[in-house]
Tab-separated table of C-alpha atoms in Angstrom:
chain	number	residue	atom	x	y	z
A	13	UNK	CA	0.003	0.171	-0.002
A	14	UNK	CA	1.569	3.258	-1.228
A	15	UNK	CA	-0.210	6.061	1.387
A	16	UNK	CA	1.137	8.914	-0.484
A	17	UNK	CA	-0.627	8.285	-4.021
A	18	UNK	CA	-3.580	7.264	-1.631
A	19	UNK	CA	-3.304	10.652	-0.065
A	20	UNK	CA	-2.596	12.453	-3.422
A	21	UNK	CA	-5.872	10.336	-5.423
A	22	UNK	CA	-8.177	11.872	-2.279
A	23	UNK	CA	-7.062	15.779	-3.196
A	24	UNK	CA	-7.634	14.787	-7.037
A	25	UNK	CA	-10.709	13.365	-6.788
A	26	UNK	CA	-11.875	16.565	-3.814
A	27	UNK	CA	-10.497	18.667	-6.410
A	28	UNK	CA	-11.989	17.361	-9.215
A	29	UNK	CA	-15.545	17.511	-7.527
A	30	UNK	CA	-15.484	20.926	-6.499
A	31	UNK	CA	-14.278	22.319	-10.561
A	32	UNK	CA	-17.380	19.788	-11.689
A	33	UNK	CA	-20.108	21.363	-9.361
A	34	UNK	CA	-18.852	25.242	-9.458
A	35	UNK	CA	-20.649	25.976	-12.481
A	36	UNK	CA	-23.776	23.754	-11.300
A	37	UNK	CA	-24.236	24.895	-7.601
A	38	UNK	CA	-23.084	29.033	-8.029
A	39	UNK	CA	-26.472	30.465	-8.836
A	40	UNK	CA	-28.119	28.436	-5.665
A	41	UNK	CA	-25.471	28.940	-3.431
A	42	UNK	CA	-25.914	32.716	-4.341
A	43	UNK	CA	-29.381	32.814	-4.067
A	44	UNK	CA	-29.253	31.301	-0.675
A	45	UNK	CA	-26.391	34.209	0.089
A	46	UNK	CA	-29.098	36.562	-0.636
A	47	UNK	CA	-32.187	34.784	1.679
A	48	UNK	CA	-29.196	35.045	4.516
A	49	UNK	CA	-28.546	38.561	3.796
A	50	UNK	CA	-32.614	39.259	3.623
A	51	UNK	CA	-33.268	38.009	6.942
A	52	UNK	CA	-30.208	39.570	8.798
A	53	UNK	CA	-30.896	42.701	8.150
A	54	UNK	CA	-34.549	42.262	8.687
A	55	UNK	CA	-33.424	41.028	12.499
A	56	UNK	CA	-33.434	37.846	11.775
A	57	UNK	CA	-31.502	35.183	12.283
A	58	UNK	CA	-29.759	31.646	10.666
A	59	UNK	CA	-30.377	28.426	12.598
A	60	UNK	CA	-28.242	25.709	11.514
A	61	UNK	CA	-28.307	21.598	12.030
A	62	UNK	CA	-26.592	18.578	11.003
A	63	UNK	CA	-25.324	14.626	12.040
A	64	UNK	CA	-21.865	14.108	12.088
A	65	UNK	CA	-19.496	15.646	9.806
A	66	UNK	CA	-22.554	17.837	9.315
A	67	UNK	CA	-23.024	19.131	12.872
A	68	UNK	CA	-19.260	19.992	13.060
A	69	UNK	CA	-20.377	22.150	9.532
A	70	UNK	CA	-23.183	23.759	11.359
A	71	UNK	CA	-20.865	24.647	14.078
A	72	UNK	CA	-18.334	25.583	12.410
A	73	UNK	CA	-20.893	28.306	10.143
A	74	UNK	CA	-21.997	29.531	13.410
A	75	UNK	CA	-18.708	30.474	14.313
A	76	UNK	CA	-17.832	32.187	11.093
A	77	UNK	CA	-21.066	34.614	11.527
A	78	UNK	CA	-20.538	35.147	15.078
A	79	UNK	CA	-17.182	35.452	15.048
A	80	UNK	CA	-15.582	36.635	11.535
A	81	UNK	CA	-14.696	35.281	8.526
A	82	UNK	CA	-12.183	37.265	6.937
A	83	UNK	CA	-13.128	40.325	7.428
A	84	UNK	CA	-13.886	42.439	10.688
A	85	UNK	CA	-17.766	43.129	11.009
A	86	UNK	CA	-20.382	43.268	13.391
A	87	UNK	CA	-21.471	39.856	14.459
A	88	UNK	CA	-24.766	38.059	12.643
A	89	UNK	CA	-27.085	36.089	14.306
A	90	UNK	CA	-26.478	32.511	13.730
A	91	UNK	CA	-27.291	29.347	16.518
A	92	UNK	CA	-25.813	26.075	15.758
A	93	UNK	CA	-28.996	23.864	17.470
A	94	UNK	CA	-25.642	21.049	17.704
A	95	UNK	CA	-24.339	22.522	20.758
A	96	UNK	CA	-26.422	21.900	23.803
A	97	UNK	CA	-26.037	18.613	25.185
A	98	UNK	CA	-28.755	19.037	27.465
A	99	UNK	CA	-31.437	20.186	25.302
A	100	UNK	CA	-30.331	17.486	22.716
A	101	UNK	CA	-30.184	14.702	25.337
A	102	UNK	CA	-33.724	15.617	27.098
A	103	UNK	CA	-35.738	15.607	23.630
A	104	UNK	CA	-33.725	12.340	22.365
A	105	UNK	CA	-34.366	11.057	25.387
A	106	UNK	CA	-37.741	11.802	25.921
A	107	UNK	CA	-39.050	11.911	22.899
A	108	UNK	CA	-37.178	10.679	19.688
A	109	UNK	CA	-33.606	11.206	18.583
A	110	UNK	CA	-35.336	12.602	15.158
A	111	UNK	CA	-37.139	15.292	17.451
A	112	UNK	CA	-33.356	16.913	18.298
A	113	UNK	CA	-33.617	19.866	16.058
A	114	UNK	CA	-37.223	20.205	14.898
A	115	UNK	CA	-38.029	21.401	18.835
A	116	UNK	CA	-35.553	23.464	18.616
A	117	UNK	CA	-36.480	24.984	15.662
A	118	UNK	CA	-40.261	25.651	17.124
A	119	UNK	CA	-38.464	27.053	20.099
A	120	UNK	CA	-36.396	29.623	18.360
A	121	UNK	CA	-37.099	29.936	14.760
A	122	UNK	CA	-39.604	32.488	14.127
A	123	UNK	CA	-41.029	34.379	10.935
A	124	UNK	CA	-38.602	35.191	8.612
A	125	UNK	CA	-35.410	33.452	10.292
A	126	UNK	CA	-33.451	31.120	8.096
A	127	UNK	CA	-33.296	27.375	8.628
A	128	UNK	CA	-29.297	25.879	7.547
A	129	UNK	CA	-30.119	22.060	6.912
A	130	UNK	CA	-26.999	20.278	5.930
A	131	UNK	CA	-27.374	16.464	5.037
A	132	UNK	CA	-25.072	14.836	2.633
A	133	UNK	CA	-27.794	12.333	1.939
A	134	UNK	CA	-30.560	14.642	2.379
A	135	UNK	CA	-32.724	11.329	4.102
A	136	UNK	CA	-31.915	12.301	7.538
A	137	UNK	CA	-34.674	11.880	9.562
A	138	UNK	CA	-33.635	14.844	12.194
A	139	UNK	CA	-33.147	16.964	9.443
A	140	UNK	CA	-36.276	16.301	7.636
A	141	UNK	CA	-38.317	17.169	10.712
A	142	UNK	CA	-36.495	20.220	11.382
A	143	UNK	CA	-37.269	21.387	7.679
A	144	UNK	CA	-41.279	20.383	8.828
A	145	UNK	CA	-40.717	22.814	11.727
A	146	UNK	CA	-38.872	25.648	9.857
A	147	UNK	CA	-41.864	25.479	7.706
A	148	UNK	CA	-44.355	25.526	10.531
A	149	UNK	CA	-42.480	27.953	11.784
A	150	UNK	CA	-42.564	30.361	8.352
A	151	UNK	CA	-38.859	30.229	7.648
A	152	UNK	CA	-37.049	29.580	4.469
A	153	UNK	CA	-35.159	26.974	4.521
A	154	UNK	CA	-31.272	26.594	2.913
A	155	UNK	CA	-30.381	22.704	2.597
A	156	UNK	CA	-27.193	21.633	2.422
A	157	UNK	CA	-27.293	17.917	0.943
A	158	UNK	CA	-25.823	15.362	-1.703
A	159	UNK	CA	-26.449	12.512	-4.310
A	160	UNK	CA	-29.830	13.447	-5.500
A	161	UNK	CA	-31.146	15.558	-2.688
A	162	UNK	CA	-33.153	12.845	-0.979
A	163	UNK	CA	-36.482	13.476	1.066
A	164	UNK	CA	-35.139	16.685	2.472
A	165	UNK	CA	-34.794	17.980	-1.587
A	166	UNK	CA	-38.790	16.762	-2.545
A	167	UNK	CA	-39.980	18.301	0.466
A	168	UNK	CA	-38.286	22.171	-0.181
A	169	UNK	CA	-40.640	25.085	-0.980
A	170	UNK	CA	-40.425	27.810	-4.311
A	171	UNK	CA	-39.004	30.106	-1.482
A	172	UNK	CA	-36.222	26.985	-0.417
A	173	UNK	CA	-32.923	27.338	-1.826
A	174	UNK	CA	-30.900	23.684	-2.103
A	175	UNK	CA	-27.603	23.663	-2.614
A	176	UNK	CA	-27.416	19.502	-3.742
A	177	UNK	CA	-23.800	18.273	-4.441
A	178	UNK	CA	-24.605	15.016	-6.663
A	179	UNK	CA	-21.741	13.053	-5.989
A	180	UNK	CA	-22.036	9.565	-4.231
A	181	UNK	CA	-19.007	9.905	-1.698
A	182	UNK	CA	-20.249	11.153	1.642
A	183	UNK	CA	-16.703	12.615	1.683
A	184	UNK	CA	-16.715	14.469	-1.019
A	185	UNK	CA	-19.877	15.726	-0.421
A	186	UNK	CA	-18.786	17.693	2.667
A	187	UNK	CA	-16.061	19.130	0.740
A	188	UNK	CA	-17.593	20.804	-1.126
A	189	UNK	CA	-20.263	21.736	1.828
A	190	UNK	CA	-17.656	22.820	3.981
A	191	UNK	CA	-16.714	25.494	0.763
A	192	UNK	CA	-20.294	26.477	-0.020
A	193	UNK	CA	-20.278	27.877	3.778
A	194	UNK	CA	-17.304	29.610	3.232
A	195	UNK	CA	-18.729	31.228	0.207
A	196	UNK	CA	-21.865	32.071	1.952
A	197	UNK	CA	-19.883	33.480	4.911
A	198	UNK	CA	-18.061	35.631	2.305
A	199	UNK	CA	-21.502	36.624	0.464
A	200	UNK	CA	-23.077	37.836	3.157
A	201	UNK	CA	-19.724	39.656	4.163
A	202	UNK	CA	-19.406	40.758	1.038
A	203	UNK	CA	-23.331	42.672	1.198
A	204	UNK	CA	-22.490	44.409	4.272
A	205	UNK	CA	-19.155	45.575	3.788
A	206	UNK	CA	-18.533	45.651	-0.150
A	207	UNK	CA	-16.649	43.550	-2.151
A	208	UNK	CA	-13.219	43.033	-1.761
A	209	UNK	CA	-10.186	41.856	-3.870
A	210	UNK	CA	-8.991	38.221	-3.337
A	211	UNK	CA	-6.144	38.075	-1.831
A	212	UNK	CA	-3.136	36.652	-3.755
């Protein structure tokens, strides 16, 4: 086994996945940026959720909004629904795991807010239930999915946005998701602060 070759192959496949989806996902990602910005300037917030690696992505996103991405700017209202262990375990224990995000959305979400729902398969029951709860609260949904979009993709409304990575490998989907999250952060910052040329 040549580990260097395996690493090289991972890099090559990740680069190809991003290049293959660059044109395909640009418009949807731009639409998602507009939705987020509209919510924020109208005193709304973004609630983010996902499972496993996607939970980490939700937390990464919230950290970039509350702190900063690449430029100094005012704090932006974002909450990762993946971090309060007492809330998560109470809901999972007293109800069922599929409700861990939905009940938080119902408790914290309001009309005009945005749910950032992340699921590489699009079929995670907890994400499906969170989207249902967001619609009940008259929230807009931005779904980061993969493969064919799954159940989440099928339940989105015309006012929602799906950024679906049509790849079969979870790792590659997640890598495009994190790039998309960085694009969301950069796009909102560009709205707030004006465009800035990329660093050399």
